[in-house]
XYZ file of C-alpha atoms in Angstrom:
752
model
C -15.597 -33.805 6.125
C -15.651 -29.945 6.794
C -13.254 -27.071 5.822
C -11.176 -26.313 8.343
C -9.859 -22.940 9.895
C -6.587 -21.758 8.574
C -3.399 -22.130 10.958
C -0.464 -20.289 10.915
C 2.863 -20.934 9.110
C 4.595 -20.568 12.924
C 2.379 -23.468 14.335
C 3.582 -25.367 11.340
C 7.322 -24.486 12.342
C 7.306 -24.885 16.039
C 5.766 -28.258 15.126
C 8.920 -28.698 12.866
C 11.368 -27.587 15.849
C 10.085 -30.831 17.722
C 12.391 -32.678 15.579
C 14.807 -34.521 17.791
C 17.506 -33.534 15.026
C 16.798 -30.095 15.131
C 18.087 -30.386 19.146
C 20.829 -32.554 18.375
C 21.893 -29.812 15.568
C 21.830 -26.998 18.042
C 23.696 -28.355 20.829
C 26.190 -29.942 18.719
C 27.009 -26.109 17.059
C 28.049 -25.367 20.181
C 30.708 -27.796 20.635
C 32.314 -28.592 16.655
C 33.370 -26.203 13.947
C 31.821 -28.250 11.038
C 28.335 -29.791 10.831
C 27.113 -31.978 8.006
C 23.209 -32.038 7.895
C 21.742 -34.518 5.660
C 18.852 -35.935 4.309
C 16.711 -32.049 4.026
C 14.598 -32.195 0.754
C 12.424 -29.198 -0.222
C 11.575 -26.454 1.866
C 12.366 -28.452 5.062
C 15.515 -27.213 4.543
C 14.408 -23.670 5.131
C 12.411 -24.764 7.887
C 15.588 -26.188 9.414
C 17.181 -22.801 9.178
C 14.531 -21.069 11.231
C 14.874 -23.771 13.757
C 18.739 -23.516 14.783
C 18.289 -19.800 14.347
C 15.392 -19.964 17.222
C 17.423 -22.556 19.355
C 20.703 -20.993 18.734
C 20.119 -17.062 18.525
C 23.321 -15.696 16.729
C 24.364 -14.361 13.393
C 23.391 -16.837 10.287
C 24.673 -16.649 6.806
C 23.680 -19.298 4.368
C 25.114 -19.222 0.840
C 23.039 -21.098 -1.951
C 24.425 -22.096 -5.255
C 22.677 -19.776 -7.244
C 20.599 -16.162 -7.023
C 17.048 -18.377 -7.795
C 17.861 -21.007 -5.254
C 18.722 -17.973 -2.679
C 15.509 -16.282 -3.582
C 13.540 -19.220 -2.855
C 15.485 -19.817 0.392
C 14.920 -15.884 1.501
C 11.409 -15.856 0.798
C 10.914 -19.347 2.614
C 12.583 -17.827 5.458
C 10.570 -14.718 5.432
C 7.043 -16.652 5.530
C 8.270 -18.099 8.594
C 9.302 -14.987 10.439
C 8.873 -12.221 8.649
C 11.491 -9.446 6.985
C 12.640 -7.851 10.173
C 15.713 -9.833 10.648
C 16.631 -11.499 7.490
C 18.564 -9.891 4.736
C 19.106 -10.993 0.950
C 22.303 -10.103 -0.341
C 22.782 -10.201 -4.065
C 25.248 -9.258 -6.839
C 25.176 -5.173 -7.422
C 25.792 -6.159 -11.584
C 23.374 -7.314 -14.289
C 25.588 -10.331 -15.336
C 23.688 -11.164 -18.275
C 24.193 -7.793 -19.835
C 27.734 -6.140 -20.073
C 29.193 -5.846 -16.974
C 29.678 -2.682 -15.103
C 25.790 -2.328 -15.473
C 24.604 -1.436 -11.853
C 21.200 -2.855 -10.788
C 20.314 0.150 -8.437
C 17.470 -2.438 -6.676
C 20.356 -4.871 -5.912
C 22.553 -1.838 -5.109
C 19.959 -1.068 -2.268
C 19.689 -4.328 -0.475
C 23.695 -4.637 -0.562
C 23.917 -1.384 1.185
C 21.215 -2.406 3.501
C 22.767 -5.623 4.566
C 26.018 -4.053 5.036
C 24.309 -1.050 7.017
C 22.087 -3.433 9.185
C 24.922 -5.575 10.362
C 26.994 -2.667 11.503
C 24.263 -1.267 13.350
C 21.590 -3.607 14.610
C 22.703 -6.028 17.673
C 20.295 -8.216 16.948
C 21.001 -11.773 15.371
C 20.177 -12.001 11.798
C 19.845 -14.212 8.927
C 21.662 -13.186 5.684
C 21.092 -15.221 2.526
C 23.444 -14.979 -0.501
C 24.789 -16.696 -3.555
C 28.632 -16.989 -4.991
C 28.123 -14.340 -7.706
C 27.229 -11.638 -4.802
C 29.743 -12.706 -2.254
C 32.621 -12.677 -5.251
C 32.286 -8.635 -4.731
C 34.150 -6.513 -2.722
C 32.531 -4.206 -0.730
C 33.304 -0.965 1.320
C 34.921 -1.620 4.629
C 33.311 -1.082 8.182
C 35.111 2.293 8.678
C 34.467 3.490 5.259
C 30.620 2.610 5.693
C 30.725 4.339 8.936
C 31.919 7.151 7.349
C 29.600 7.395 4.594
C 26.519 7.084 6.883
C 24.776 10.243 8.068
C 22.509 9.398 11.184
C 19.698 11.668 12.139
C 17.299 11.357 15.154
C 13.691 12.894 15.632
C 13.941 15.659 18.162
C 17.770 16.789 17.056
C 18.628 20.219 16.263
C 19.887 20.313 12.887
C 19.726 22.731 9.811
C 18.492 21.482 6.767
C 21.153 23.157 4.772
C 23.686 21.313 6.705
C 21.960 18.035 5.741
C 21.764 19.029 2.003
C 25.402 19.780 2.027
C 26.109 16.445 3.586
C 24.145 15.135 0.827
C 25.813 16.801 -1.938
C 29.537 15.503 -0.616
C 27.527 11.999 -0.478
C 26.725 12.636 -4.370
C 23.026 12.697 -3.850
C 21.447 14.312 -6.424
C 19.214 17.504 -5.379
C 15.628 17.300 -7.464
C 12.202 18.949 -7.203
C 10.907 15.408 -7.003
C 12.455 12.284 -5.149
C 11.630 9.176 -7.077
C 14.570 6.621 -6.709
C 17.554 6.066 -4.554
C 20.350 8.650 -4.503
C 17.593 11.641 -4.495
C 16.907 14.368 -2.220
C 14.290 17.735 -2.548
C 13.582 20.215 -0.229
C 10.567 21.909 0.015
C 10.107 25.002 2.788
C 10.571 22.819 5.968
C 10.377 19.353 4.272
C 13.075 17.217 3.110
C 12.813 14.034 1.504
C 15.483 11.667 0.943
C 16.141 8.177 -0.827
C 18.653 6.591 0.742
C 20.643 3.410 -0.282
C 20.049 1.366 2.715
C 15.977 1.656 2.200
C 13.140 0.892 0.085
C 11.113 3.220 0.707
C 12.116 7.091 1.262
C 12.513 9.268 4.001
C 10.588 12.525 4.822
C 12.228 14.974 7.286
C 9.775 17.722 8.848
C 11.614 20.493 10.304
C 10.475 22.833 13.015
C 12.708 25.660 12.734
C 15.827 23.556 13.148
C 14.695 20.704 14.854
C 13.504 17.625 13.273
C 10.047 17.061 14.163
C 8.805 14.152 12.450
C 10.664 11.417 10.176
C 8.520 9.094 8.265
C 8.917 6.976 5.305
C 6.465 7.241 1.861
C 5.216 5.984 -0.857
C 6.740 7.371 -4.082
C 3.496 7.209 -6.032
C 0.881 8.265 -3.694
C 3.269 10.503 -1.486
C 1.302 8.536 1.549
C 3.406 8.400 4.728
C 3.944 4.735 5.815
C 5.873 4.345 8.948
C 7.613 6.742 11.613
C 10.814 6.711 12.664
C 12.878 7.858 15.926
C 16.183 7.109 14.007
C 17.365 6.605 10.618
C 20.585 5.884 8.534
C 20.984 7.907 5.255
C 23.773 6.010 3.224
C 25.065 6.743 -0.750
C 25.422 4.692 -3.457
C 28.681 2.673 -2.155
C 29.147 0.522 -5.129
C 30.598 3.151 -7.558
C 33.454 3.925 -4.787
C 37.178 3.466 -5.455
C 37.410 2.112 -1.816
C 35.709 -1.722 -2.068
C 38.180 -3.099 -0.522
C 36.879 -5.584 2.193
C 34.269 -8.702 1.519
C 31.072 -9.512 3.400
C 32.886 -11.752 5.664
C 35.222 -8.793 7.200
C 31.909 -7.252 8.317
C 30.220 -10.404 9.642
C 30.534 -10.639 13.427
C 32.764 -13.410 15.027
C 30.274 -15.431 15.808
C 28.177 -16.069 12.544
C 27.273 -19.548 11.521
C 27.988 -19.868 7.642
C 25.464 -22.313 6.102
C 26.544 -24.099 2.713
C 24.161 -25.763 0.051
C 27.490 -27.398 -2.173
C 30.656 -26.207 -0.873
C 32.227 -27.520 -3.937
C 30.201 -25.732 -6.413
C 30.162 -22.639 -4.584
C 33.918 -22.205 -4.657
C 33.872 -23.271 -8.270
C 31.456 -20.575 -9.292
C 33.367 -17.839 -7.372
C 36.331 -18.974 -9.267
C 34.590 -18.576 -12.707
C 33.250 -14.951 -11.891
C 36.567 -14.042 -11.297
C 38.074 -15.862 -14.490
C 35.005 -14.656 -16.847
C 35.390 -10.883 -15.386
C 38.743 -10.676 -15.617
C 38.712 -11.800 -19.936
C 36.172 -8.803 -20.591
C 38.077 -5.859 -22.011
C 36.466 -2.970 -19.699
C 36.932 0.774 -20.903
C 37.522 2.447 -17.484
C 35.886 5.624 -18.847
C 32.491 3.739 -19.220
C 32.493 1.976 -15.776
C 33.371 1.781 -12.670
C 35.229 -1.674 -12.040
C 38.288 -2.751 -11.325
C 39.898 -6.109 -10.934
C 40.663 -5.726 -7.218
C 36.814 -5.400 -6.333
C 36.826 -9.359 -7.098
C 37.697 -12.108 -4.861
C 39.751 -15.131 -5.778
C 38.728 -19.130 -5.077
C 41.535 -18.942 -2.441
C 40.343 -15.842 -0.676
C 36.794 -17.099 -0.342
C 38.412 -20.422 1.193
C 40.189 -18.623 3.410
C 37.409 -16.332 4.698
C 35.049 -18.843 5.680
C 37.597 -20.661 7.751
C 37.049 -18.273 9.909
C 33.779 -19.441 10.834
C 31.528 -22.335 12.056
C 29.623 -24.153 9.304
C 26.812 -26.070 8.509
C 27.034 -28.075 5.428
C 24.184 -29.625 3.233
C 26.473 -31.546 0.963
C 29.875 -33.488 1.751
C 33.223 -31.742 0.775
C 35.215 -34.843 -0.596
C 38.344 -32.808 0.358
C 37.457 -31.772 3.404
C 36.200 -34.207 6.288
C 33.189 -32.577 8.782
C 33.447 -32.903 12.422
C 29.807 -34.662 12.825
C 26.754 -35.494 10.632
C 22.796 -35.558 11.608
C 20.709 -37.359 9.005
C 16.892 -36.276 8.308
C 14.276 -38.406 7.111
C 12.519 -36.030 4.707
C 11.286 -36.735 1.085
C 10.367 -33.944 -2.092
C 6.720 -33.364 -2.411
C 6.168 -35.690 -5.899
C 5.317 -33.846 -8.708
C 1.404 -35.027 -9.402
C 0.553 -33.014 -12.820
C -2.948 -32.234 -11.334
C -3.786 -35.688 -11.383
C -6.249 -36.146 -8.326
C -6.355 -39.784 -8.673
C -2.652 -39.751 -7.903
C -2.790 -37.118 -5.323
C -5.962 -39.007 -3.512
C -3.807 -41.995 -3.490
C -0.779 -40.504 -2.063
C -2.963 -38.722 0.774
C -4.679 -41.508 1.645
C -1.509 -43.989 2.142
C 0.087 -41.062 3.990
C -3.037 -41.373 6.129
C -3.198 -44.920 6.225
C 0.419 -44.574 7.733
C -0.295 -42.415 10.384
C 0.590 -39.031 8.542
C -0.978 -35.938 9.631
C -1.616 -33.835 6.041
C -1.191 -29.838 5.880
C -1.810 -27.819 2.679
C 0.034 -24.666 2.350
C -1.195 -21.777 0.224
C -0.942 -18.038 0.440
C -4.849 -17.828 -0.686
C -7.369 -18.842 1.055
C -9.638 -19.198 -1.667
C -7.100 -22.045 -3.482
C -7.615 -23.873 0.085
C -11.370 -23.678 -0.514
C -10.969 -24.702 -4.293
C -9.370 -28.003 -3.062
C -11.537 -28.854 -0.411
C -14.363 -28.189 -3.059
C -12.627 -30.596 -5.381
C -12.178 -33.361 -3.082
C -16.057 -32.670 -1.670
C -17.228 -32.977 -5.267
C -15.276 -36.387 -5.765
C -16.840 -37.748 -2.786
C -13.482 -38.138 -1.713
C -12.791 -36.918 2.165
C -9.370 -35.973 2.639
C -8.670 -34.482 5.770
C -5.916 -31.743 5.869
C -4.799 -28.806 7.788
C -4.602 -25.672 5.580
C -1.634 -23.045 6.328
C -1.881 -19.547 5.589
C 1.643 -18.988 3.741
C 3.279 -21.498 1.085
C 6.716 -22.364 0.986
C 8.576 -23.512 -2.574
C 8.601 -27.248 -2.251
C 6.385 -29.215 -0.099
C 8.044 -32.444 1.964
C 7.320 -35.256 4.049
C 8.872 -35.879 7.477
C 9.268 -39.624 8.265
C 10.196 -38.619 12.039
C 7.335 -35.824 12.602
C 4.841 -38.058 10.347
C 3.742 -34.972 8.894
C 3.120 -34.273 5.016
C 3.617 -30.481 4.017
C 2.112 -30.031 0.159
C 2.094 -26.537 -1.475
C -0.830 -25.682 -3.557
C 1.285 -24.197 -6.683
C 2.864 -27.806 -6.919
C -0.522 -29.807 -6.808
C -1.853 -27.541 -9.508
C 1.160 -26.815 -11.761
C 1.334 -23.302 -10.851
C 4.274 -21.087 -11.096
C 5.438 -20.209 -7.933
C 7.851 -16.385 -7.409
C 9.846 -15.409 -4.939
C 9.724 -11.686 -3.582
C 12.688 -9.129 -2.526
C 12.170 -6.108 -0.346
C 13.962 -4.313 -3.271
C 11.066 -3.952 -5.255
C 9.578 -1.080 -3.962
C 13.212 0.876 -4.648
C 12.646 0.382 -8.114
C 11.785 3.257 -10.454
C 8.004 3.674 -10.137
C 5.128 4.711 -12.070
C 5.563 8.296 -11.783
C 9.350 8.121 -12.249
C 8.341 6.234 -15.185
C 6.349 9.461 -16.494
C 9.801 11.316 -15.973
C 11.761 9.635 -17.883
C 9.196 9.522 -20.587
C 9.433 13.359 -20.475
C 13.255 13.405 -20.629
C 13.019 10.918 -23.804
C 10.988 13.441 -25.825
C 12.656 15.376 -28.387
C 12.550 19.036 -29.091
C 9.888 19.489 -31.484
C 7.738 16.682 -30.508
C 4.129 17.191 -30.342
C 2.452 17.057 -27.328
C -1.161 17.596 -25.911
C -2.182 19.431 -22.957
C -5.667 19.082 -21.123
C -5.923 22.752 -20.678
C -4.402 24.362 -23.666
C -4.291 21.678 -26.447
C -1.726 20.856 -28.930
C 1.440 22.035 -28.820
C 5.630 21.797 -29.167
C 7.876 20.030 -26.899
C 10.134 22.838 -25.963
C 12.279 21.046 -23.620
C 12.982 21.280 -19.955
C 14.127 24.725 -18.300
C 15.082 26.344 -15.080
C 13.035 29.112 -13.716
C 12.733 30.761 -10.294
C 9.635 30.346 -8.648
C 9.707 32.779 -5.400
C 12.635 31.896 -4.043
C 13.503 28.712 -5.525
C 14.674 27.719 -8.716
C 12.027 25.058 -10.357
C 12.857 22.628 -13.445
C 9.623 23.093 -15.714
C 8.336 22.106 -19.123
C 8.598 24.410 -22.064
C 5.570 24.081 -24.509
C 5.499 26.271 -27.774
C 1.719 27.186 -29.458
C 0.850 29.268 -32.295
C 2.895 32.796 -32.653
C 5.736 31.380 -30.516
C 3.530 31.481 -27.418
C 4.539 28.984 -24.505
C 3.164 27.500 -21.321
C 5.436 26.031 -18.429
C 4.470 23.086 -16.922
C 5.775 22.350 -13.140
C 6.723 18.602 -13.143
C 4.286 18.170 -10.480
C 1.580 18.261 -13.129
C 2.804 15.908 -15.666
C -0.507 14.166 -15.864
C -1.981 17.242 -17.730
C 0.283 16.369 -20.601
C 0.848 13.463 -23.410
C 2.669 12.928 -26.447
C 0.661 13.172 -29.427
C -0.316 9.938 -31.439
C -2.186 10.619 -34.746
C -1.577 9.084 -38.160
C 1.899 8.768 -39.708
C 3.542 11.588 -41.428
C 0.587 13.819 -40.962
C 1.657 16.744 -38.593
C -0.901 18.331 -36.266
C -2.460 21.904 -36.251
C -1.178 23.770 -33.430
C -3.101 25.443 -31.378
C -3.202 29.367 -30.480
C -3.345 30.215 -26.804
C -6.381 32.625 -25.384
C -8.594 32.128 -28.359
C -10.734 29.530 -27.309
C -10.511 27.153 -30.190
C -9.297 24.309 -27.732
C -12.260 24.942 -25.208
C -14.540 24.790 -28.266
C -13.554 21.237 -29.592
C -14.160 19.991 -26.509
C -17.478 21.415 -26.317
C -18.280 19.729 -29.399
C -16.791 16.276 -28.624
C -18.437 16.432 -25.296
C -21.977 17.088 -27.689
C -21.075 14.179 -29.975
C -20.256 11.901 -27.171
C -23.710 12.751 -25.529
C -25.373 11.973 -28.960
C -23.531 8.563 -28.698
C -24.589 7.984 -25.284
C -28.051 8.713 -26.574
C -28.307 6.434 -29.233
C -26.535 3.575 -27.129
C -28.775 3.882 -24.070
C -31.701 3.376 -26.395
C -29.608 0.441 -27.823
C -28.928 -1.092 -24.568
C -32.531 -0.290 -23.246
C -33.495 -2.750 -26.173
C -30.660 -5.322 -25.753
C -32.217 -5.476 -21.710
C -35.364 -6.909 -23.025
C -33.994 -9.735 -24.827
C -33.605 -13.044 -22.922
C -30.467 -15.203 -23.067
C -29.369 -18.705 -21.553
C -28.643 -18.876 -18.104
C -25.764 -21.433 -17.440
C -25.651 -23.564 -14.321
C -23.752 -22.577 -11.210
C -19.684 -23.823 -10.833
C -19.466 -27.485 -11.452
C -16.488 -29.084 -9.502
C -14.822 -29.338 -12.663
C -14.733 -25.509 -12.816
C -13.232 -25.409 -9.718
C -10.514 -27.392 -10.363
C -9.741 -25.616 -13.798
C -9.247 -22.206 -11.892
C -7.378 -23.808 -9.271
C -4.937 -25.007 -11.825
C -4.005 -21.933 -13.160
C -0.292 -21.914 -13.388
C -0.050 -18.182 -11.915
C -1.681 -16.658 -9.127
C -4.689 -14.811 -10.118
C -4.240 -10.889 -9.586
C -7.401 -9.139 -7.949
C -8.274 -7.979 -11.081
C -8.615 -11.517 -12.403
C -10.610 -12.509 -9.452
C -13.317 -9.775 -9.746
C -13.183 -10.018 -13.865
C -13.862 -13.593 -13.646
C -16.589 -13.636 -10.700
C -18.476 -10.792 -12.955
C -17.859 -12.629 -16.120
C -19.505 -15.938 -14.236
C -22.429 -13.941 -12.469
C -23.292 -12.648 -16.023
C -23.375 -15.906 -17.683
C -25.676 -17.017 -15.015
C -28.172 -14.489 -15.452
C -30.929 -14.387 -18.139
C -29.375 -10.980 -20.124
C -27.360 -11.940 -22.595
C -23.757 -10.880 -21.487
C -22.125 -8.262 -23.195
C -18.765 -7.517 -21.792
C -15.699 -5.856 -22.486
C -12.400 -6.766 -20.916
C -9.582 -4.499 -20.866
C -6.202 -5.243 -19.955
C -2.533 -5.178 -20.944
C -0.648 -7.930 -22.551
C 0.062 -10.438 -19.691
C -3.238 -9.137 -17.763
C -4.673 -12.628 -18.099
C -7.372 -12.011 -20.536
C -6.990 -15.226 -22.147
C -7.076 -17.132 -19.061
C -10.659 -15.705 -18.320
C -12.026 -16.235 -21.637
C -10.844 -19.901 -21.307
C -13.121 -20.112 -17.905
C -15.877 -18.969 -19.576
C -15.902 -21.342 -22.800
C -15.425 -24.037 -20.326
C -18.540 -22.609 -18.435
C -20.322 -23.050 -21.767
C -18.725 -26.652 -22.526
C -20.215 -27.740 -19.091
C -23.820 -26.536 -20.182
C -23.233 -28.854 -23.314
C -23.124 -25.045 -25.239
C -20.398 -24.216 -28.070
C -18.041 -21.189 -27.774
C -16.875 -19.343 -30.719
C -13.639 -17.273 -30.408
C -12.921 -15.055 -32.918
C -9.757 -13.582 -33.631
C -8.290 -11.364 -36.030
C -5.165 -13.126 -37.520
C -4.323 -16.756 -38.392
C -1.114 -16.674 -35.945
C -3.670 -15.528 -33.080
C -5.642 -18.389 -34.385
C -3.031 -21.017 -33.981
C -1.830 -19.408 -30.745
C -4.913 -19.740 -29.048
C -5.727 -22.782 -30.334
C -2.516 -24.297 -28.667
C -3.338 -21.942 -25.428
C -6.941 -23.561 -25.054
C -5.971 -27.276 -25.764
C -2.953 -27.066 -22.879
C -5.175 -25.657 -20.621
C -8.257 -27.686 -21.255
C -6.075 -31.058 -22.129
C -7.324 -32.785 -19.051
C -11.123 -32.350 -19.243
C -13.525 -33.570 -21.790
C -13.614 -30.922 -24.148
C -12.890 -30.810 -27.691
C -10.964 -27.547 -28.977
C -10.368 -26.952 -32.495
C -9.311 -23.507 -35.019
C -10.625 -22.806 -38.493
C -8.271 -20.503 -40.671
C -6.693 -20.484 -43.795
C -3.786 -22.176 -42.333
C -6.058 -25.738 -42.673
C -6.452 -27.115 -45.729
C -10.061 -27.237 -47.505
C -10.562 -31.170 -46.277
C -9.819 -30.082 -43.002
C -12.235 -27.161 -42.733
C -15.174 -29.305 -44.134
C -14.948 -32.109 -41.771
C -14.467 -29.226 -38.989
C -17.576 -27.319 -40.282
C -19.552 -30.769 -40.130
C -18.273 -31.370 -36.698
C -19.435 -28.309 -35.778
C -22.987 -28.009 -36.906
C -23.487 -31.505 -35.474
C -22.422 -30.352 -31.854
C -18.617 -32.555 -31.554
C -16.799 -29.376 -31.452
C -16.918 -27.655 -27.955
C -14.917 -24.578 -28.913
C -14.094 -23.480 -31.930
C -11.320 -20.626 -32.710
C -11.002 -18.944 -35.631
C -10.738 -15.880 -37.566
C -13.355 -13.876 -40.439
C -13.908 -17.458 -41.568
C -16.053 -17.945 -38.568
C -18.573 -15.503 -39.978
C -18.698 -17.219 -43.089
C -22.137 -18.284 -44.527
C -21.192 -21.796 -44.390
C -20.577 -22.277 -40.604
C -23.345 -23.423 -38.834
C -23.332 -24.365 -34.941
C -25.462 -26.424 -33.373
C -25.868 -24.734 -29.859
C -23.905 -21.334 -29.997
C -23.774 -20.072 -26.175
C -20.906 -17.803 -25.880
C -18.632 -15.460 -28.501
C -15.691 -14.368 -27.625
C -14.113 -11.299 -29.965
C -10.518 -10.674 -29.329
C -9.313 -7.483 -30.622
C -13.002 -6.116 -31.984
C -11.181 -2.846 -33.623
C -9.281 -4.713 -35.744
C -12.216 -6.090 -37.698
C -13.575 -4.524 -40.937
C -17.221 -3.050 -41.149
C -18.751 -6.260 -43.083
C -17.415 -8.656 -40.574
C -19.310 -6.550 -37.456
C -22.299 -6.174 -39.236
C -22.636 -10.005 -39.652
C -21.472 -10.649 -35.950
C -24.070 -8.506 -35.107
C -26.599 -11.465 -36.157
C -24.822 -13.655 -34.194
C -24.703 -12.073 -30.861
C -28.843 -11.327 -30.516
C -29.177 -13.912 -28.048
C -25.586 -14.938 -27.260
C -23.140 -13.998 -24.432
C -20.697 -11.804 -25.977
C -16.787 -11.205 -24.431
C -14.785 -8.743 -25.578
C -11.201 -8.704 -25.360
C -8.284 -6.043 -25.816
C -5.427 -4.554 -24.754
C -5.617 -1.609 -26.916
C -9.292 -0.261 -26.742
C -10.132 2.033 -29.642
C -11.792 5.061 -27.917
C -15.320 4.128 -29.480
C -15.137 0.389 -27.905
C -13.777 2.062 -24.834
C -16.767 4.687 -24.758
C -19.398 2.054 -25.370
C -18.436 0.680 -22.052
C -18.006 3.801 -20.412
C -21.647 5.085 -21.621
C -23.097 1.799 -20.196
C -23.945 0.077 -23.668
C -21.582 -2.866 -22.475
C -20.579 -4.114 -19.276
C -16.595 -3.286 -18.366
C -13.519 -4.657 -16.830
C -10.905 -2.538 -16.917
C -6.971 -3.618 -15.392
C -5.589 -1.582 -12.707
C -2.753 -0.062 -15.436
C -5.643 1.274 -17.570
C -7.670 2.582 -14.544
C -4.291 4.856 -13.854
C -4.035 5.728 -17.605
C -7.973 6.422 -18.040
C -6.923 10.378 -18.980
C -4.556 9.135 -21.467
C -7.722 7.288 -23.336
C -9.910 10.694 -23.016
C -7.091 12.414 -24.567
C -6.584 10.169 -27.496
C -10.445 9.851 -27.803
C -10.625 13.818 -28.433
C -8.010 13.856 -30.796
C -9.473 10.966 -32.836
C -13.137 12.994 -32.407
C -10.620 16.059 -34.155
C -9.985 13.848 -37.237
């Protein structure tokens, strides 16, 4: 057996389109009104939708039962043919909260769909669900009236564009970061349309538009060039919603319905639920006329040809086609079952395909089969779908890696970039500051926030941040220099000493801090050099079980996780004792990295100790470790005051005899009566929460033992140890972006 090259998912799609039922469906749709399609399971339904789109290229609207089903259906289709001609039409409101709370990202998707239908001649595939279709939209006439079309090379005054944007309800700001805003700076006009996931940048040469580009909010870097764009305001807040999506669809649109009875029932429920809510018209811009009834929906879809995936007992279809597909079984990471099933398919003449977004996952699976001495030939596909399936007619079996390993599969919508980004969050944090709050400016020191004021700078008026210092002196900071400001965080109830401008005190404080850092660095470098001379245990290379464990992680590894896991294992395989700090936010995946490291130690018959600050966390880690390692020959236990004296005595005896591979516990683990048979790895979670006495005991344990320290909130001392090189360091992407805040907090700690 050998690892084969990865095939493009389009090749699998072309194979699916050879199914005789696909051609039959395309021919029948040209002649009849309603087609029932039976027997499509898993993501074969998505592949069927793409197939009829290819064979009968005209507009399609697919209505799934709910948001999640629709999201995965949309994601499947975009995996196969990309996003260019595929649109998602969501509900504009967050129904989990009080009705009337608009989701701006969903509003972008709705507006983009309406605008694209009006202006694009290419046939489209639109995916939606009942809650979204229940909401009325603006008419095509109103949409055209509220659309500003701009072309490269067009002669137009930037002031005129600003006036039009003002009339559309756009807000003029200094810095564009969310839909509905525009900003002018000299010959440049930035505008964030509700019909685009990225803002546009118009560059003028006199009165002529020289270039039009989209750009990233966070980096300000250009993405794509355009010759024509459409700028559309937020239409969801307007009182002119008197149409439906069906009114804007081309007459030759074919509507696909997952379950027509459920869809009609859900639309009726949405109407009744919202009519029963008492709505204050002063707070929300929502009226009864903005929803359609079940009868209106039924009347609307009768004007279009239909593909139904479920029979409607009240309405007989004109024709029916039966596919012979089955959904991928659930294997729950049981490779004996996977092997048995795969060989059965192969014996019956099937060709196996494994779909994955990650080539690394494909290789992991190959190595697992190889190490099991179980040659299973399969074809790798470079994209994954939501649910695998087998097709009896084509003799193909399409498995997805996330189902094989019980991993979470997420769908993505195009609107994610339209949501408020990191820079916008910074602006919002500034808006949340109260007058009198203490802040730290990296150049001027500690001052008080005195609000946002407007100042004339040259010929323009800009909004700036006012900071007050001693003697009522003030510093005005442009919003483009927000990275220099952070909210002061010190001891509760203790007010800091305000700095005096022009005194040089803040500069002297920073110089003293730098001097102390150098002293720390000098001592740590000496300590690190001594540690480099120590010889530790060199762990073996990964076994097939290690590969199986990592491949079975429920979520897709982030780039940070992959890099950290690789470097932790490299350190463990080195003769030098590991001393690595893994710093990442909650949800970054630090515990998963610790599990992989502990399992690697267990594979070499070495014990691992996981030290945590609280009893609750010890219990939580115990359940997490036990769950992840349930299918492997590893014994996990935990030691804390929550265990009885009898239980603790038994655990300590097993630990001493080497019967326990991974022990999780609080400071109880550093007790005199705790004896390890062969400790190979020490994992310390939130080291800064342990007292001095505990840390002194840890130093004795850590002499020749690989040590992995994890934290979500590193104290400056721990962080500085890593930055100075006294320990290896892995930082999540979020912490890299906010590194300057750590620097400021470190300075404040030294000041105390």
